[in-house]
Amino acid sequence: MNNFYSVVLAGVLGSLAMPVMAFSTNDAATLQPTTPKALIPRIVENARMPERMPEFGDPTAIITEAPAGETKQYVRDGYYWYPYWGYMMFDYKSNTCAEMVEGDDGFTYIKNPYSNFVSDTYLKGKREDNKIKVTLPQPIYQEPNLTEPGKTNTYYAVIMVEEYVGSDYYMVTDQTELTYTVDGDKITLDLGYIPQQDPWGGWQYPYYILGLVTDEGIWMSEGEALQTWTPFEGKPVETPEDLQFEDWAMTTSDGGQFVKLGFTEDSVYVKGILPAMPEGVFKGDIDGDKILISSGQYIGIYNSDTYTYVAGVEYDAENNPSYVDQLVFKYDRQTNTISLDDNHAIAYSRVPDALSVIKMWRNTMFRMQPVDIDHTPLAPSIVEYKAFSDEEGQGFFRINLPITNKDGYLLNDKNMYYNVYFDGALETFYTDEYTRLEYDMTDIPYTFGDGWNFYALGTVHVLYYYSRGVKTAGFTLCNKVDGVVYSSPMTILDLATGEVTTDIKSIRANAQVMAEEWYSLDGRRIKRPESGIFIHRTILNDGSVNVEKVRVK
């Protein structure tokens, strides 16, 4: 079984096993999936295979960088196949970022030829009059085979045909030429598809597609039926050459981060509010005690395939968001704060004049912080939990980890981690049980997630656990600054009653160990642990006692 099967089956089985959790509208607005590198194989039992397979060629001939030449940006619209949680979907997608390079070597290079799959590689073609002709198959992407170490899986661009009219399965053809037609500034990939909707509101399936397959001809669920390319006209915001950016804290309803702000006499420039686009800048106009930010400003390219724009958002009485042309921030020069009321939000959108949200920030405030602040985090809070059940083989916690201190100042999440205590003992999560971990983990980094047992969703964190018989669960949030650990009070949850208490006797970073004791898991005290898992009890000079489970190798 290759890694595609492993990933897909794990995802499906995991989704069946995990408890269902409801996220608020605001949470959902910030949880935008990135384009995966793994695809889903489309396997049809007894599917007819082509009589003659094409020669797939050198699997290492993948083009990851185009040669020197003229690079042109386009907006790509088209009809395409893509996988969605085990289903095959055929749909229309617009406003995709597309790029072609007219190489100095006389060839044309087409980046990311598939609408749903960001390969960051190129198809190579040759321009002849008003045609760009691409010889297929061409290798597009390669990855390690997870089930056979040392081997790789290679995927090729090919022309495919329906197994039969109306089928959602496609076979490799022996056609070796793909053609893009150039008409002035417009470029079209046309395989003969004429879009028509069916009686149910969907699109009728194409007969031919530009598909992606393994070297055995298995379709990887990606396919292009019709593409239209038009020149991209967006221009990023220009900043003055002498502009100086400073660090400001940006806090929102679901967390916070440090961003860059630069000021001129009548303008403010904001940079890096989306970590994936650290150089993205938008501009606001200063008008007395207000700052006006216009929607539609072009920010840059997100995730290699998405043009990104600033969008203003307004909420109605039912909390439904809508697009607005301008946002008005309150500007307090005395406190160095720039804030937006709760009825509005700022968003990054895929289109310049409507909401197609990549990321949205509500309750936004920018604040210039003093250098010397209290580094102690606030105590975690319990949002939702489910105790371990034998039927499901797991339990889970959904907790909120504040990103600010008691004065509302933002803490640096890069310095922060949290600890979990089961029945008073510090818990270590081991790789043999939590198999997505790369190493045994006691201090869980604030932004860490493995996509399976640990999730970091802004300030909300989700943890699935497998320990039976846990009666209480405790959580502390720690902030390590210049070698000193500042710990929050511990939040303790009684899993039987749901009662939550806070232990104000936080673990002190400067406490010294006065004595230590070791016990076996069945409670017997031992002098010196050997290989295995043991209970380690330490007595500190402040009178506190720490108990943790430790693996000795």
Coordinates of C-alpha atoms in Angstrom, one line a residue:
M1 CA 0.0 0.0 0.0
N2 CA 1.5 3.3 -1.0
N3 CA 1.3 6.5 1.1
F4 CA -1.7 7.8 -0.7
Y5 CA -3.7 4.9 0.6
S6 CA -2.2 5.3 4.0
V7 CA -3.0 8.9 4.3
V8 CA -6.6 8.6 2.9
L9 CA -7.5 5.6 5.0
A10 CA -6.0 7.1 8.1
G11 CA -8.0 10.3 7.6
V12 CA -11.3 8.5 7.0
L13 CA -10.9 6.1 9.9
G14 CA -9.7 8.9 12.1
S15 CA -12.7 11.1 11.3
L16 CA -15.0 8.2 12.2
A17 CA -13.2 7.5 15.5
M18 CA -12.9 11.1 16.7
P19 CA -15.7 12.8 18.6
V20 CA -17.6 15.5 16.7
M21 CA -16.8 19.0 17.9
A22 CA -18.7 22.1 16.9
F23 CA -16.6 25.2 16.1
S24 CA -18.0 28.7 16.1
T25 CA -18.4 30.7 12.9
N26 CA -15.3 32.7 13.9
D27 CA -13.3 29.6 14.4
A28 CA -14.3 28.3 11.0
A29 CA -13.3 31.5 9.3
T30 CA -9.7 31.1 10.4
L31 CA -9.3 27.4 9.6
Q32 CA -8.3 27.4 6.0
P33 CA -6.7 24.2 4.8
T34 CA -3.5 24.4 2.8
T35 CA -3.3 22.6 -0.5
P36 CA -2.0 19.0 0.2
K37 CA 0.9 17.5 -1.5
A38 CA -0.6 14.0 -1.4
L39 CA -3.3 13.0 -3.9
I40 CA -6.1 10.4 -3.7
P41 CA -5.9 7.4 -6.1
R42 CA -9.0 6.7 -8.0
I43 CA -9.4 2.9 -8.0
V44 CA -12.4 1.3 -9.7
E45 CA -12.8 -2.5 -9.4
N46 CA -12.6 -4.2 -12.8
A47 CA -11.9 -0.9 -14.5
R48 CA -10.9 -1.3 -18.1
M49 CA -7.2 -0.4 -18.7
P50 CA -5.9 1.1 -22.0
E51 CA -4.7 -1.3 -24.6
R52 CA -1.4 0.5 -25.0
M53 CA 0.4 2.5 -22.3
P54 CA 2.6 5.5 -23.2
E55 CA 6.2 5.6 -22.4
F56 CA 6.5 7.6 -19.2
G57 CA 10.2 8.5 -19.5
D58 CA 12.7 9.6 -16.9
P59 CA 11.0 10.0 -13.5
T60 CA 13.8 12.4 -12.4
A61 CA 13.1 14.9 -15.2
I62 CA 10.8 17.0 -13.1
I63 CA 11.2 20.7 -13.7
T64 CA 11.3 22.5 -10.3
E65 CA 12.8 25.7 -11.6
A66 CA 12.2 27.5 -15.0
P67 CA 15.3 28.8 -16.8
A68 CA 15.9 32.5 -17.2
G69 CA 13.3 34.3 -19.4
E70 CA 10.2 36.4 -19.2
T71 CA 7.8 35.5 -16.4
K72 CA 4.1 36.4 -16.9
Q73 CA 1.4 36.2 -14.3
Y74 CA -2.1 35.2 -15.2
V75 CA -5.6 34.7 -13.7
R76 CA -6.8 31.2 -14.5
D77 CA -10.4 30.0 -14.6
G78 CA -11.4 26.5 -15.5
Y79 CA -13.3 23.2 -15.0
Y80 CA -11.5 20.5 -13.2
W81 CA -11.7 17.2 -11.2
Y82 CA -10.6 17.1 -7.6
P83 CA -10.9 14.7 -4.6
Y84 CA -12.9 15.6 -1.5
W85 CA -13.0 13.2 1.4
G86 CA -13.1 10.1 -0.7
Y87 CA -15.5 11.6 -3.3
M88 CA -14.7 12.7 -6.8
M89 CA -15.9 16.3 -7.5
F90 CA -16.1 18.1 -10.9
D91 CA -16.5 21.8 -10.7
Y92 CA -15.6 25.3 -11.9
K93 CA -12.8 27.3 -10.2
S94 CA -11.9 30.9 -10.9
N95 CA -9.2 33.5 -9.9
T96 CA -6.4 30.9 -9.6
C97 CA -2.9 32.3 -9.7
A98 CA -1.1 31.0 -12.8
E99 CA 2.4 31.6 -14.2
M100 CA 4.1 31.0 -17.5
V101 CA 7.8 31.6 -18.3
E102 CA 8.9 32.3 -21.9
G103 CA 12.4 30.8 -21.5
D104 CA 15.5 32.2 -23.1
D105 CA 16.1 28.6 -24.3
G106 CA 13.1 28.9 -26.7
F107 CA 10.6 26.8 -24.6
T108 CA 7.5 27.8 -22.6
Y109 CA 7.2 26.7 -19.0
I110 CA 3.7 26.3 -17.4
K111 CA 3.8 26.4 -13.6
N112 CA 1.3 24.4 -11.4
P113 CA -0.8 23.0 -14.4
Y114 CA -3.4 21.6 -12.1
S115 CA -6.1 23.7 -10.4
N116 CA -6.2 21.8 -7.1
F117 CA -2.7 20.5 -6.7
V118 CA 0.2 22.9 -6.0
S119 CA 3.2 20.9 -7.2
D120 CA 5.5 23.9 -7.6
T121 CA 6.7 22.3 -10.8
Y122 CA 6.4 23.0 -14.6
L123 CA 5.1 21.5 -17.8
K124 CA 7.5 22.2 -20.7
G125 CA 6.1 23.2 -24.1
K126 CA 7.1 24.8 -27.4
R127 CA 5.4 27.9 -28.8
E128 CA 4.6 27.5 -32.5
D129 CA 2.6 30.5 -34.0
N130 CA -0.5 30.7 -31.9
K131 CA -0.1 27.4 -30.2
I132 CA 1.9 26.1 -27.2
K133 CA 2.5 22.4 -27.7
V134 CA 3.3 20.2 -24.8
T135 CA 4.7 16.6 -25.4
L136 CA 3.3 14.1 -22.9
P137 CA 3.8 12.2 -20.6
Q138 CA 5.8 14.5 -18.4
P139 CA 6.7 13.9 -14.7
I140 CA 5.2 16.5 -12.4
Y141 CA 5.7 15.4 -8.9
Q142 CA 7.7 12.9 -6.8
E143 CA 7.5 11.9 -3.1
P144 CA 8.9 9.2 -0.9
N145 CA 7.0 5.9 -0.7
L146 CA 6.0 5.6 3.0
T147 CA 5.4 1.9 2.9
E148 CA 8.6 1.0 1.0
P149 CA 11.6 3.0 2.4
G150 CA 14.1 4.0 -0.3
K151 CA 11.5 4.0 -3.1
T152 CA 9.7 7.0 -4.5
N153 CA 6.3 7.6 -6.2
T154 CA 6.3 9.6 -9.4
Y155 CA 3.3 11.2 -11.0
Y156 CA 2.9 12.1 -14.7
A157 CA 0.8 14.5 -16.7
V158 CA -1.1 12.7 -19.4
I159 CA -4.2 13.0 -21.6
M160 CA -7.0 10.8 -20.3
V161 CA -10.4 9.7 -21.6
E162 CA -13.6 8.6 -19.9
E163 CA -14.0 4.9 -19.5
Y164 CA -17.5 5.4 -21.0
V165 CA -19.6 8.4 -21.5
G166 CA -20.8 9.8 -18.2
S167 CA -18.3 7.8 -16.2
D168 CA -16.3 9.5 -13.4
Y169 CA -13.3 7.3 -14.1
Y170 CA -10.6 8.1 -16.7
M171 CA -8.0 6.0 -18.5
V172 CA -4.7 7.0 -20.0
T173 CA -4.7 7.5 -23.8
D174 CA -1.8 7.1 -26.2
Q175 CA -2.2 10.8 -27.2
T176 CA 1.1 12.6 -26.7
E177 CA 0.4 16.2 -27.6
L178 CA -1.4 18.8 -25.5
T179 CA -2.1 22.2 -27.0
Y180 CA -2.7 25.6 -25.5
T181 CA -4.2 28.2 -27.9
V182 CA -2.9 31.8 -27.7
D183 CA -5.3 34.6 -28.8
G184 CA -3.7 37.9 -28.1
D185 CA -3.3 38.1 -24.3
K186 CA -5.7 35.2 -23.7
I187 CA -4.5 31.6 -23.5
T188 CA -6.9 28.6 -23.5
L189 CA -6.3 24.9 -22.7
D190 CA -9.1 23.3 -24.7
L191 CA -9.7 19.6 -24.9
G192 CA -13.1 19.9 -26.5
Y193 CA -15.2 20.3 -23.4
I194 CA -18.3 22.5 -23.7
P195 CA -19.6 23.3 -20.1
Q196 CA -23.2 22.3 -19.6
Q197 CA -25.1 21.9 -16.4
D198 CA -27.0 18.7 -15.6
P199 CA -30.6 18.7 -14.2
W200 CA -29.3 18.6 -10.7
G201 CA -27.2 21.8 -11.0
G202 CA -23.8 20.1 -11.5
W203 CA -21.6 20.1 -14.6
Q204 CA -21.7 17.4 -17.2
Y205 CA -18.4 15.5 -17.3
P206 CA -15.8 16.1 -19.9
Y207 CA -14.7 13.4 -22.3
Y208 CA -10.9 14.2 -22.3
I209 CA -8.9 15.7 -19.5
L210 CA -5.3 16.5 -18.6
G211 CA -4.9 14.0 -15.9
L212 CA -2.3 13.0 -13.3
V213 CA -1.3 9.3 -13.0
T214 CA 1.2 6.9 -11.6
D215 CA 3.7 5.1 -13.9
E216 CA 1.2 2.3 -13.8
G217 CA -1.6 4.5 -15.3
I218 CA -3.6 4.9 -12.1
W219 CA -5.5 8.2 -12.0
M220 CA -4.6 10.4 -9.0
S221 CA -8.0 12.2 -9.1
E222 CA -6.7 15.4 -10.6
G223 CA -7.8 16.5 -14.0
E224 CA -8.3 19.7 -16.1
A225 CA -11.0 19.9 -18.8
L226 CA -10.9 23.6 -19.8
Q227 CA -8.7 26.5 -18.7
T228 CA -8.8 30.1 -19.7
W229 CA -5.8 32.3 -18.9
T230 CA -5.9 36.2 -18.8
P231 CA -3.2 38.6 -17.8
F232 CA -3.0 39.5 -14.1
E233 CA -3.2 43.3 -13.5
G234 CA -2.7 43.5 -9.7
K235 CA 0.0 45.7 -8.3
P236 CA 1.2 45.4 -4.7
V237 CA 1.2 48.4 -2.4
E238 CA 4.4 50.5 -2.7
T239 CA 6.1 51.6 0.5
P240 CA 8.3 54.7 0.8
E241 CA 12.0 53.9 0.5
D242 CA 12.8 55.5 3.9
L243 CA 9.9 53.9 5.7
Q244 CA 10.9 52.4 9.1
F245 CA 8.8 49.4 10.3
E246 CA 8.4 48.7 14.1
D247 CA 7.1 45.7 16.0
W248 CA 3.5 46.1 17.1
A249 CA 1.3 43.5 18.9
M250 CA -1.8 42.4 16.9
T251 CA -4.5 40.8 19.0
T252 CA -7.8 39.3 17.7
S253 CA -10.7 37.2 18.9
D254 CA -8.7 34.0 18.3
G255 CA -5.2 34.9 19.3
G256 CA -2.4 37.3 18.5
Q257 CA 0.9 37.8 16.9
F258 CA 3.6 40.4 16.3
V259 CA 3.4 42.4 13.1
K260 CA 5.2 45.4 11.5
L261 CA 3.8 48.9 11.3
G262 CA 5.4 51.8 9.5
F263 CA 4.1 55.4 9.6
T264 CA 4.3 58.5 7.4
E265 CA 2.6 61.8 8.2
D266 CA -0.7 60.7 6.7
S267 CA -0.4 57.0 6.2
V268 CA 0.2 53.7 8.0
Y269 CA 1.6 50.6 6.4
V270 CA 0.9 47.2 7.9
K271 CA 3.1 44.2 7.1
G272 CA 3.0 40.5 7.9
I273 CA -0.4 39.9 9.5
L274 CA -0.6 36.5 7.7
P275 CA 2.6 34.6 8.7
A276 CA 2.6 32.7 5.4
M277 CA 3.0 36.1 3.7
P278 CA 5.5 38.0 5.9
E279 CA 6.2 40.6 3.2
G280 CA 2.6 41.3 2.4
V281 CA 1.7 45.0 3.0
F282 CA -1.5 47.0 3.0
K283 CA -2.0 50.8 3.6
G284 CA -4.3 52.9 5.7
D285 CA -5.0 56.6 5.5
I286 CA -4.8 58.6 8.7
D287 CA -7.7 60.9 9.3
G288 CA -7.5 62.5 12.7
D289 CA -8.4 59.8 15.3
K290 CA -9.3 57.4 12.5
I291 CA -7.4 55.1 10.1
L292 CA -9.2 54.2 6.9
I293 CA -8.3 51.0 5.2
S294 CA -9.7 50.4 1.7
S295 CA -10.7 46.9 0.5
G296 CA -9.2 45.5 -2.7
Q297 CA -5.6 46.2 -2.0
Y298 CA -3.4 43.5 -3.6
I299 CA -1.2 41.8 -1.0
G300 CA 0.6 39.0 -3.0
I301 CA 0.5 35.3 -3.8
Y302 CA -0.6 32.9 -1.0
N303 CA 0.3 29.2 -1.1
S304 CA 1.8 29.5 -4.6
D305 CA -1.6 29.6 -6.3
T306 CA -3.9 32.3 -4.8
Y307 CA -3.9 36.0 -5.4
T308 CA -4.6 37.7 -2.1
Y309 CA -6.5 41.0 -1.4
V310 CA -7.5 43.0 1.7
A311 CA -11.2 42.8 2.4
G312 CA -13.4 44.7 4.9
V313 CA -16.1 42.6 6.7
E314 CA -19.2 43.8 8.4
Y315 CA -21.5 41.6 10.5
D316 CA -25.3 41.9 10.7
A317 CA -27.5 41.3 13.7
E318 CA -27.5 37.5 12.9
N319 CA -23.7 37.5 12.8
N320 CA -23.6 37.0 9.0
P321 CA -20.5 38.5 7.4
S322 CA -20.6 40.7 4.2
Y323 CA -18.0 42.6 2.1
V324 CA -17.5 46.3 2.7
D325 CA -15.4 48.8 0.7
Q326 CA -13.7 50.4 3.6
L327 CA -12.8 49.7 7.3
V328 CA -12.6 52.5 9.9
F329 CA -10.2 51.9 12.7
K330 CA -10.0 54.0 15.9
Y331 CA -6.6 55.5 16.3
D332 CA -5.5 56.5 19.9
R333 CA -2.2 58.3 19.7
Q334 CA -1.8 58.6 23.4
T335 CA -2.0 54.8 24.1
N336 CA -0.5 53.8 20.7
T337 CA -3.5 51.6 19.8
I338 CA -5.4 51.1 16.6
S339 CA -8.6 49.1 17.1
L340 CA -11.7 47.9 15.1
D341 CA -15.1 47.5 16.6
D342 CA -16.7 44.0 17.1
N343 CA -19.1 44.5 14.2
H344 CA -16.3 44.5 11.7
A345 CA -13.3 42.4 10.7
I346 CA -10.4 42.5 8.4
A347 CA -9.9 39.6 6.0
Y348 CA -7.6 38.4 3.3
S349 CA -9.7 37.4 0.3
R350 CA -9.1 35.5 -3.0
V351 CA -10.9 38.1 -5.0
P352 CA -10.6 41.9 -4.9
D353 CA -14.3 42.9 -4.7
A354 CA -16.0 40.2 -2.7
L355 CA -15.5 37.8 0.2
S356 CA -13.7 34.5 -0.6
V357 CA -11.9 34.2 2.7
I358 CA -8.4 32.9 3.2
K359 CA -8.1 34.3 6.7
M360 CA -10.2 36.6 8.8
W361 CA -9.5 38.6 12.0
R362 CA -12.2 39.9 14.3
N363 CA -11.8 42.1 17.4
T364 CA -8.6 43.4 15.8
M365 CA -6.3 45.7 17.8
F366 CA -2.8 46.8 17.0
R367 CA -0.8 48.0 20.0
M368 CA 2.7 49.3 20.7
Q369 CA 3.9 47.4 23.7
P370 CA 6.5 48.5 26.3
V371 CA 9.6 46.4 26.4
D372 CA 9.4 45.4 30.1
I373 CA 6.1 43.5 30.6
D374 CA 5.0 40.7 32.9
H375 CA 5.8 37.5 31.1
T376 CA 3.4 35.3 33.1
P377 CA 0.6 33.8 31.0
L378 CA -3.0 33.6 32.2
A379 CA -4.4 30.3 33.3
P380 CA -5.9 27.9 30.6
S381 CA -9.6 27.4 30.5
I382 CA -11.6 24.3 29.5
V383 CA -13.8 24.7 26.5
E384 CA -15.0 21.2 26.0
Y385 CA -13.9 17.7 27.0
K386 CA -14.8 14.0 26.8
A387 CA -13.5 11.5 29.2
F388 CA -11.8 8.3 27.9
S389 CA -14.2 5.6 26.8
D390 CA -13.4 2.0 26.1
E391 CA -15.7 2.0 23.1
E392 CA -13.8 4.8 21.3
G393 CA -10.4 4.0 22.9
Q394 CA -9.7 7.7 23.5
G395 CA -10.9 10.9 25.2
F396 CA -10.2 14.5 24.2
F397 CA -9.8 18.0 25.6
R398 CA -10.5 21.3 23.9
I399 CA -8.8 24.1 25.9
N400 CA -8.2 27.8 25.5
L401 CA -4.6 29.0 26.1
P402 CA -4.5 32.8 26.4
I403 CA -1.9 34.6 24.4
T404 CA -1.9 37.7 26.7
N405 CA -0.8 38.5 30.2
K406 CA -3.1 40.0 32.9
D407 CA -2.5 43.5 31.5
G408 CA -3.6 42.5 28.0
Y409 CA -0.1 42.6 26.5
L410 CA 0.7 40.0 23.9
L411 CA 3.2 37.2 24.7
N412 CA 5.4 35.6 22.1
D413 CA 4.0 32.2 21.2
K414 CA 7.4 31.1 20.0
N415 CA 8.5 31.1 23.6
M416 CA 5.5 29.3 24.9
Y417 CA 4.5 25.7 25.7
Y418 CA 1.9 23.9 27.8
N419 CA 2.1 20.9 30.1
V420 CA -0.6 18.3 30.9
Y421 CA -1.0 16.6 34.3
F422 CA -3.0 13.4 34.7
D423 CA -4.0 12.8 38.3
G424 CA -1.3 15.3 39.4
A425 CA 1.5 13.6 37.4
L426 CA 3.2 15.5 34.6
E427 CA 2.4 13.6 31.4
T428 CA 4.8 12.6 28.7
F429 CA 3.4 11.7 25.3
Y430 CA 5.5 8.9 23.8
T431 CA 6.0 8.2 20.1
D432 CA 5.0 4.5 20.4
E433 CA 1.5 5.6 21.4
Y434 CA 1.2 9.0 19.8
T435 CA 2.7 7.8 16.5
R436 CA 2.6 11.1 14.6
L437 CA 5.1 12.6 17.1
E438 CA 8.8 12.7 16.0
Y439 CA 10.0 12.5 19.6
D440 CA 8.7 12.0 23.1
M441 CA 7.0 15.2 24.2
T442 CA 6.4 16.7 27.6
D443 CA 6.5 20.4 26.9
I444 CA 4.1 20.9 24.0
P445 CA 5.0 24.0 21.9
Y446 CA 2.2 26.5 21.8
T447 CA 1.7 26.3 18.0
F448 CA 2.3 22.6 17.7
G449 CA -0.1 20.3 15.9
D450 CA 0.4 16.8 14.3
G451 CA -2.9 16.7 12.5
W452 CA -4.0 13.7 14.5
N453 CA -3.8 14.0 18.3
F454 CA -2.7 17.6 18.7
Y455 CA -4.3 20.7 17.1
A456 CA -3.5 24.4 17.5
L457 CA -6.4 26.5 16.3
G458 CA -5.4 30.0 17.4
T459 CA -5.8 30.1 21.1
V460 CA -7.9 27.0 21.1
H461 CA -6.0 23.7 21.4
V462 CA -7.3 20.2 21.0
L463 CA -5.7 17.1 22.5
Y464 CA -6.8 13.4 22.1
Y465 CA -5.5 11.1 24.8
Y466 CA -5.4 7.3 25.3
S467 CA -4.9 6.9 29.1
R468 CA -7.5 4.9 30.9
G469 CA -8.7 5.7 34.4
V470 CA -7.7 9.4 34.4
K471 CA -9.7 11.2 37.2
T472 CA -8.3 14.7 36.9
A473 CA -6.5 16.6 34.2
G474 CA -4.4 19.7 34.8
F475 CA -3.0 22.2 32.3
T476 CA -0.4 24.9 32.8
L477 CA 0.8 27.4 30.2
C478 CA 4.5 28.3 30.3
N479 CA 6.5 31.2 28.8
K480 CA 10.3 30.8 28.6
V481 CA 12.1 34.2 28.3
D482 CA 15.9 34.6 28.6
G483 CA 16.1 31.2 30.2
V484 CA 13.5 31.9 32.9
V485 CA 10.2 29.9 32.8
Y486 CA 7.0 31.9 33.8
S487 CA 4.2 29.5 34.5
S488 CA 0.5 30.2 34.7
P489 CA -1.7 28.8 37.5
M490 CA -2.8 25.3 36.9
T491 CA -6.3 24.7 35.6
I492 CA -7.6 21.3 37.0
L493 CA -10.6 19.5 35.6
D494 CA -12.4 16.7 37.4
L495 CA -13.5 14.4 34.6
A496 CA -16.3 12.8 36.6
T497 CA -18.0 16.0 37.8
G498 CA -16.8 18.5 35.3
E499 CA -15.7 20.8 38.1
V500 CA -12.9 23.2 37.2
T501 CA -10.5 24.6 39.8
T502 CA -7.4 26.8 39.5
D503 CA -4.3 26.0 41.5
I504 CA -2.6 29.4 42.2
K505 CA 0.5 27.7 43.4
S506 CA 2.2 27.7 40.0
I507 CA 5.3 25.8 39.4
R508 CA 8.2 28.1 40.1
A509 CA 11.0 28.3 37.6
N510 CA 13.7 29.1 40.2
A511 CA 12.7 26.4 42.7
Q512 CA 15.5 23.9 43.6
V513 CA 15.2 20.1 44.0
M514 CA 15.7 19.1 47.6
A515 CA 15.0 15.4 47.3
E516 CA 13.8 12.9 44.7
E517 CA 12.1 9.5 44.8
W518 CA 11.4 6.8 42.2
Y519 CA 8.5 4.4 42.1
S520 CA 7.5 1.6 39.7
L521 CA 4.1 1.9 38.0
D522 CA 2.5 -0.4 40.6
G523 CA 3.6 1.9 43.5
R524 CA 6.8 0.2 44.7
R525 CA 9.6 2.5 45.7
I526 CA 12.9 1.7 44.0
K527 CA 16.5 3.0 44.5
R528 CA 17.6 3.4 40.9
P529 CA 15.3 3.0 37.8
E530 CA 16.5 0.8 35.0
S531 CA 14.9 0.6 31.5
G532 CA 11.2 1.3 31.5
I533 CA 8.6 3.8 32.6
F534 CA 8.6 5.0 36.2
I535 CA 7.1 7.6 38.5
H536 CA 9.5 10.4 39.5
R537 CA 8.7 12.4 42.6
T538 CA 10.7 15.6 43.4
I539 CA 10.4 17.8 46.5
L540 CA 11.4 21.4 45.9
N541 CA 12.8 24.0 48.3
D542 CA 9.5 26.0 48.2
G543 CA 7.7 23.0 49.7
S544 CA 6.0 22.0 46.5
V545 CA 6.1 18.4 45.1
N546 CA 6.2 17.5 41.4
V547 CA 5.2 14.1 40.2
E548 CA 5.8 13.0 36.7
K549 CA 5.9 9.8 34.6
V550 CA 9.3 9.3 33.0
R551 CA 10.7 6.8 30.5
V552 CA 14.2 5.6 31.3
K553 CA 16.2 4.2 28.4

